[in-house]
Structures are given as C-alpha cells and as structure tokens.
PDB file of C-alpha atoms in Angstrom:
ATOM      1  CA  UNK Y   1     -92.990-101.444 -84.605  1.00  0.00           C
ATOM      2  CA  UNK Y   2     -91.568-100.887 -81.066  1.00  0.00           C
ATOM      3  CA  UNK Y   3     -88.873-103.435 -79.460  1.00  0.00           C
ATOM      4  CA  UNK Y   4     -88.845-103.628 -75.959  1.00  0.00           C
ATOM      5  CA  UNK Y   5     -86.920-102.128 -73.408  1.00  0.00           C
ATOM      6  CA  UNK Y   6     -83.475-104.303 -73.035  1.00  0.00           C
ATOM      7  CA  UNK Y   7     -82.712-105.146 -69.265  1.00  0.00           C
ATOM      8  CA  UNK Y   8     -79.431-104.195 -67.866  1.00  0.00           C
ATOM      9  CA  UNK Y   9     -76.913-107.187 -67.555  1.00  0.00           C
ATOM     10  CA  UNK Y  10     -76.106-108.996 -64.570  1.00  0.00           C
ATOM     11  CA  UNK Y  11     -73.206-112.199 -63.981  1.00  0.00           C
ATOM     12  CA  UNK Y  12     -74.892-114.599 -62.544  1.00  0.00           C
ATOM     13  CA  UNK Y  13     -74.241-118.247 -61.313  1.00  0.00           C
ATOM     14  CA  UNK Y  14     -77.002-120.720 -59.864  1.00  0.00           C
ATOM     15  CA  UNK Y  15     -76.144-123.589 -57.836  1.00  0.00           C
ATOM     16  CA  UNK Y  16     -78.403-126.925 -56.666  1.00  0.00           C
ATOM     17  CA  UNK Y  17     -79.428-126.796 -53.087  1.00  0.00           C
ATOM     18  CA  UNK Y  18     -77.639-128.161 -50.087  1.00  0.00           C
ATOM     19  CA  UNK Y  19     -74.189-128.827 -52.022  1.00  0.00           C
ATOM     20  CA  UNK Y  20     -71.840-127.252 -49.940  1.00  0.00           C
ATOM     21  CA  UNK Y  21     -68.479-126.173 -51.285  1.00  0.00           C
ATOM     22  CA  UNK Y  22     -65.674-128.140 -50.805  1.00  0.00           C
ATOM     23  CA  UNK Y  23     -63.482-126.116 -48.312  1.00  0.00           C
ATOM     24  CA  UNK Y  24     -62.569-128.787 -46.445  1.00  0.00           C
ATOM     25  CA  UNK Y  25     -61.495-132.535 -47.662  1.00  0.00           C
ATOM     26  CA  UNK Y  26     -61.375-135.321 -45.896  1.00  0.00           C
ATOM     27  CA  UNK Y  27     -57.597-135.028 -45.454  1.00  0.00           C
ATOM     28  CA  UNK Y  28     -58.134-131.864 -43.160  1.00  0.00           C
ATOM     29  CA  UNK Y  29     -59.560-133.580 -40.763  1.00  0.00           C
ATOM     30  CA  UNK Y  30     -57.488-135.619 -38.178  1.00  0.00           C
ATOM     31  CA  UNK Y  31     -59.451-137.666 -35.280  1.00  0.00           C
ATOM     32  CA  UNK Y  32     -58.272-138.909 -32.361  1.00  0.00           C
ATOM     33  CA  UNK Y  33     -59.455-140.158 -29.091  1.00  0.00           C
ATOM     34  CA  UNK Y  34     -60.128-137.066 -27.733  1.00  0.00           C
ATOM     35  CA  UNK Y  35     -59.514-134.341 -30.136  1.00  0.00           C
ATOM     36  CA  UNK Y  36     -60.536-133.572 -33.445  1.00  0.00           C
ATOM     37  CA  UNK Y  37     -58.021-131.425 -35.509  1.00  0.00           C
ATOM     38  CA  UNK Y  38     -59.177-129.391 -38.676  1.00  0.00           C
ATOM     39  CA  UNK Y  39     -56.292-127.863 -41.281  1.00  0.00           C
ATOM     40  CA  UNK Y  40     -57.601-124.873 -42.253  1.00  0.00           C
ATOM     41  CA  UNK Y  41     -57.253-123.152 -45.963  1.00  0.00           C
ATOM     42  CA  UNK Y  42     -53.439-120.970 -45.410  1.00  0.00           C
ATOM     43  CA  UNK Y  43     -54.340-117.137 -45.007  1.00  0.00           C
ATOM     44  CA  UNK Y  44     -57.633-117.282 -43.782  1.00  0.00           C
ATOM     45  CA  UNK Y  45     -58.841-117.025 -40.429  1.00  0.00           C
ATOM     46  CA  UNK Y  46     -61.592-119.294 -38.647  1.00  0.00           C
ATOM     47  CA  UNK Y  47     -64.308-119.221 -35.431  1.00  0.00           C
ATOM     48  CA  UNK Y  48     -67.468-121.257 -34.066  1.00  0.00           C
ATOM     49  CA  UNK Y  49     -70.863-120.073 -34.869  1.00  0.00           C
ATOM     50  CA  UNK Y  50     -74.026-121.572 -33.139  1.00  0.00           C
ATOM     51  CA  UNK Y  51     -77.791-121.067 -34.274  1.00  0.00           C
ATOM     52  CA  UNK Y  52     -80.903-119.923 -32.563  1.00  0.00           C
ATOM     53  CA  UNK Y  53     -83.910-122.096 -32.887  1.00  0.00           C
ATOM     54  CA  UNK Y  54     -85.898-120.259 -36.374  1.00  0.00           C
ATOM     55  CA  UNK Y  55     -86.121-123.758 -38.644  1.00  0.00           C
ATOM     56  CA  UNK Y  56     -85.155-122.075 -41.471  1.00  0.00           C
ATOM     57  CA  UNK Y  57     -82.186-124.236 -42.821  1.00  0.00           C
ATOM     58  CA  UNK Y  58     -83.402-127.329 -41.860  1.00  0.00           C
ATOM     59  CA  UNK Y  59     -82.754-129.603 -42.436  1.00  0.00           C
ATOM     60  CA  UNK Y  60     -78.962-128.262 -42.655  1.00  0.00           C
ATOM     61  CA  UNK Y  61     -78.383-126.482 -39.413  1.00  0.00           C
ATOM     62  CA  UNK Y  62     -80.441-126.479 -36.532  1.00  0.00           C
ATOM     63  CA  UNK Y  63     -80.593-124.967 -32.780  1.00  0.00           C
ATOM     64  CA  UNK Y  64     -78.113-128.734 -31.777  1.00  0.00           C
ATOM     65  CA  UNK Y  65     -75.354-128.012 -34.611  1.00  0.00           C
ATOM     66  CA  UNK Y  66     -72.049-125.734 -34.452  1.00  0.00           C
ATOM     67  CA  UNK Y  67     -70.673-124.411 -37.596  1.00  0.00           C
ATOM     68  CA  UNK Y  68     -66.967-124.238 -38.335  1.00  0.00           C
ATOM     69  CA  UNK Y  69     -66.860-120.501 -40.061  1.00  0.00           C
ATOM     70  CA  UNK Y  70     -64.241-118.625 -42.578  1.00  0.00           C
ATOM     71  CA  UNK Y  71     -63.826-114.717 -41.611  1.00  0.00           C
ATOM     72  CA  UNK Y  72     -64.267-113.021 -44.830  1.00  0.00           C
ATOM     73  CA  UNK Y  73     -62.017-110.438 -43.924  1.00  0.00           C
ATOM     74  CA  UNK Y  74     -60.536-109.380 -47.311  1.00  0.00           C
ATOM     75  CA  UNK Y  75     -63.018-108.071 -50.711  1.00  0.00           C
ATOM     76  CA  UNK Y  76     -60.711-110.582 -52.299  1.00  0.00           C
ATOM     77  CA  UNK Y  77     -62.021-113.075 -49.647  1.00  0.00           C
ATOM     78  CA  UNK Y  78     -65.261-111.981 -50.426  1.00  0.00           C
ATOM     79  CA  UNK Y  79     -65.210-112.474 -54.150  1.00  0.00           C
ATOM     80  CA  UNK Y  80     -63.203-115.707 -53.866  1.00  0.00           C
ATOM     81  CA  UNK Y  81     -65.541-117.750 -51.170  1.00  0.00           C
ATOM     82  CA  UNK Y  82     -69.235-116.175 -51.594  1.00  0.00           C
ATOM     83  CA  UNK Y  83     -71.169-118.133 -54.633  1.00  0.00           C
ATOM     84  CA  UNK Y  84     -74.362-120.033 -54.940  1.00  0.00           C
ATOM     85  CA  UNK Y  85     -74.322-123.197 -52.756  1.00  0.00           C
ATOM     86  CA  UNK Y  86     -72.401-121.150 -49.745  1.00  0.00           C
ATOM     87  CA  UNK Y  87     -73.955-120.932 -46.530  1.00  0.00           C
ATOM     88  CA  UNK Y  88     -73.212-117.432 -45.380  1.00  0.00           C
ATOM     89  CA  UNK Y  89     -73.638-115.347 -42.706  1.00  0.00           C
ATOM     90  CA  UNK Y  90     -74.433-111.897 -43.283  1.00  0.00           C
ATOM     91  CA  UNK Y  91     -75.293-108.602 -40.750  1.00  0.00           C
ATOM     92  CA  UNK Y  92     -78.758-107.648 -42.235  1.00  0.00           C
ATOM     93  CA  UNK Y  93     -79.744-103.659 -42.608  1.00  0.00           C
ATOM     94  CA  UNK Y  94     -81.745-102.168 -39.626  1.00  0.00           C
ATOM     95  CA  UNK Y  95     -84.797-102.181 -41.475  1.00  0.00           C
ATOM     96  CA  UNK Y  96     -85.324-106.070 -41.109  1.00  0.00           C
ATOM     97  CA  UNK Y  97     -86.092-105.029 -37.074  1.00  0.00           C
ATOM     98  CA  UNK Y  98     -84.371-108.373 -36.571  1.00  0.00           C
ATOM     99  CA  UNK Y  99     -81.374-108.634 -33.962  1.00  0.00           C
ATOM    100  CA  UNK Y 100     -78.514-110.569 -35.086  1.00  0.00           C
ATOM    101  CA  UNK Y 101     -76.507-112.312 -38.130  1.00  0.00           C
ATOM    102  CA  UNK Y 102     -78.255-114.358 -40.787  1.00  0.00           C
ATOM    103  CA  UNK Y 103     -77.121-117.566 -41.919  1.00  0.00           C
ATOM    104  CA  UNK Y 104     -78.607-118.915 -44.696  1.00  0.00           C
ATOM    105  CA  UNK Y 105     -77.891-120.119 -48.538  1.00  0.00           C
ATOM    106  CA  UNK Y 106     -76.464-117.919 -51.235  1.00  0.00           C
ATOM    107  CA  UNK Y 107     -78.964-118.751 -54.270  1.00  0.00           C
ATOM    108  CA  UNK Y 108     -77.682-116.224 -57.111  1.00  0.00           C
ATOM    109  CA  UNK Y 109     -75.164-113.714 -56.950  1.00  0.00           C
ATOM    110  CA  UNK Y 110     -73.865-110.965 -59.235  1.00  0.00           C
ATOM    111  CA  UNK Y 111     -72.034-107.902 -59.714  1.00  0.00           C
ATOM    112  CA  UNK Y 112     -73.178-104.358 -60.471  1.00  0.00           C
ATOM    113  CA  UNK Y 113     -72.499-101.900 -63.103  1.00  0.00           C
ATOM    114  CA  UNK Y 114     -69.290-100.347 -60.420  1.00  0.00           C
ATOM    115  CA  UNK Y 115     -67.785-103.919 -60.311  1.00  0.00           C
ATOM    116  CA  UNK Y 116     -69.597-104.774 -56.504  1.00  0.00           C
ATOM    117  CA  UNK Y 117     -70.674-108.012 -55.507  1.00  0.00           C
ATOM    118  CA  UNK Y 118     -73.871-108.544 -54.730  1.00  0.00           C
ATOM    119  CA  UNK Y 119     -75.752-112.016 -53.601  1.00  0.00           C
ATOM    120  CA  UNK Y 120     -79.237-112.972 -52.670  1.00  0.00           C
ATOM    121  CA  UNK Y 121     -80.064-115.745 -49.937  1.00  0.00           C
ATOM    122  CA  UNK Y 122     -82.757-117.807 -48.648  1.00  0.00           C
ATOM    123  CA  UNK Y 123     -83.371-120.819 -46.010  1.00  0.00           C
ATOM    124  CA  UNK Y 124     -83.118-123.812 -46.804  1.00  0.00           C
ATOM    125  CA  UNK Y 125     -86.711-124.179 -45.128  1.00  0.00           C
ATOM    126  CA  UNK Y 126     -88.207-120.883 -46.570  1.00  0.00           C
ATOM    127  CA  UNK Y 127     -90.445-120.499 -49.185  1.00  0.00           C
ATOM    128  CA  UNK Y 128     -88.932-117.516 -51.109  1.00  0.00           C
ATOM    129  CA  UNK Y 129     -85.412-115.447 -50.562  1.00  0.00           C
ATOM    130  CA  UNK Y 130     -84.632-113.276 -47.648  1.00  0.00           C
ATOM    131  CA  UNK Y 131     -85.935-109.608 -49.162  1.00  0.00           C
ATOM    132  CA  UNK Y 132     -82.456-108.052 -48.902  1.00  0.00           C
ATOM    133  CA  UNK Y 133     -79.250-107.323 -51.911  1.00  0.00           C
ATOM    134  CA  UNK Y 134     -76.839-108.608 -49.688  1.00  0.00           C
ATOM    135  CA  UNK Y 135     -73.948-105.953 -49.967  1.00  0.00           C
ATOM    136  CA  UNK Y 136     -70.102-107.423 -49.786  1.00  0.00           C
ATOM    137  CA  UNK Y 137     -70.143-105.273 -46.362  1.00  0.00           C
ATOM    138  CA  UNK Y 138     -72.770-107.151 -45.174  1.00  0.00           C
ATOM    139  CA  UNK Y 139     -70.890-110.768 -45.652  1.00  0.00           C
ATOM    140  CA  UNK Y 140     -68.927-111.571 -42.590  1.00  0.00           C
ATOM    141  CA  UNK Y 141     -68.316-115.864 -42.815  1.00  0.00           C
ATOM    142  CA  UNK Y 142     -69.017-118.717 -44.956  1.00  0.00           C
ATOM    143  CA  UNK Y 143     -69.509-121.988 -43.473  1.00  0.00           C
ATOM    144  CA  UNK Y 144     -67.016-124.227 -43.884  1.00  0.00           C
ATOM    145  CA  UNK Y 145     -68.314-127.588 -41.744  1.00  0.00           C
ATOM    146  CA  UNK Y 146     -70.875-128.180 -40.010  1.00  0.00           C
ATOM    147  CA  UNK Y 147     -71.466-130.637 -36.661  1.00  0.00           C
ATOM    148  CA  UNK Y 148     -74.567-131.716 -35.704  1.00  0.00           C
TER     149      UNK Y 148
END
C-alpha cells in the first residue's frame, strides 16, 4: 500500500475581506477648518497614491479616492505590515505587459523554504487572484487610509 506524496509546508494566515488593518486610530487624526492632520506610525515614512479607473477594488477604491500610503522601505517593514486584509501596492514582473503599480488585497501570504516572504493578491472586484507570487521586492506601500 502506497501513501501519498506529502506537500511541502507553507505559514499561512487568511483574513475576511475588506477589514483593513488598523494603522491608524481615530486619535491620529486631527480636523480642523481647513486642514486635516494625520500622526503617522514613528519610523516609517508616508505619500499619496491615486488610482486609474480598472473597477477592480470596488467597492474600496475607485478612480475619485486618494490613498494615504506606508513606504515599505525596510524587509523588517515588509514582514511587519504585509498580511492578509492589507491593501498593497506592488511593481508587477514585465511579463504581466501591464504599465504601472498594482494595488489590490493581500489574500494569503507565506514564507518559503529560505525564510522569504511571499503573498498572493486579488481585487476586491475580481473573480480569482492576480496570477503572480508577489516577491518582498515587489511590495513597495500598504495603504494606510483611504478618502473617497
């Protein structure tokens, strides 16, 4: 009697839909008249992001909303920020033919047998995930806020 073939081991964490992580609290955000101040997380580094008109994380993010963005800048960054429920933006490979970043939702990531992150992503409005092993130098930001 034959047993079958084990499959390799992976870490992996799953995460419900449209739940973004809590990187900002209520108390980071001050509003006045005419301004509206964020506190950032200490030791990170922030920018704008804005989104082309695709549909595909609706109904998140649209074409109308601006995204409030963490530079992953650091593997430690990396590790620390990108899990399931993240919206992250990521430089796809050249084979994709498709100009520009990404920016969609981390559904599953994992590490590999030499201790590298990996993560897979999909729309919120897509039927299945993007067809790429997102690679940690492939993850530039996580979102962070989002105004619509």
């Amino acid at each position: 009697e034959s047993k079958p073939a084990q499959q390799p081991q992976t870490i992996e964490r799953e995460r419900e839909w449209v739940k973004l992580p809590d990187f900002l609290s209520p108390e980071d955000i001050h509003v006045t008249s005419n301004r509206i101040v964020i506190d950032g997380i200490p030791g990170y580094e922030y920018e704008t992001a804005i989104f082309t008109n695709t549909d595909s994380m609706l109904p998140v993010l649209d074409e109308s909303c601006q995204a409030i963005q963490i530079k992953l800048k650091t593997r430690e960054q990396i590790r620390k920020l990108v899990k399931p429920g993240v919206i992250l933006s990521y430089d796809p490979p050249d084979h994709l033919a498709q100009p520009g970043i990404f920016i969609h939702g981390v559904t599953r990531t994992w590490y590999d047998a030499n201790g590298n992150l990996h993560a897979k992503a999909k729309g919120y409005n897509n039927p299945f995930e993007d067809p790429v092993d997102i690679t940690e130098d492939m993850m530039k930001r996580v979102t962070a806020g989002v105004f619509c």
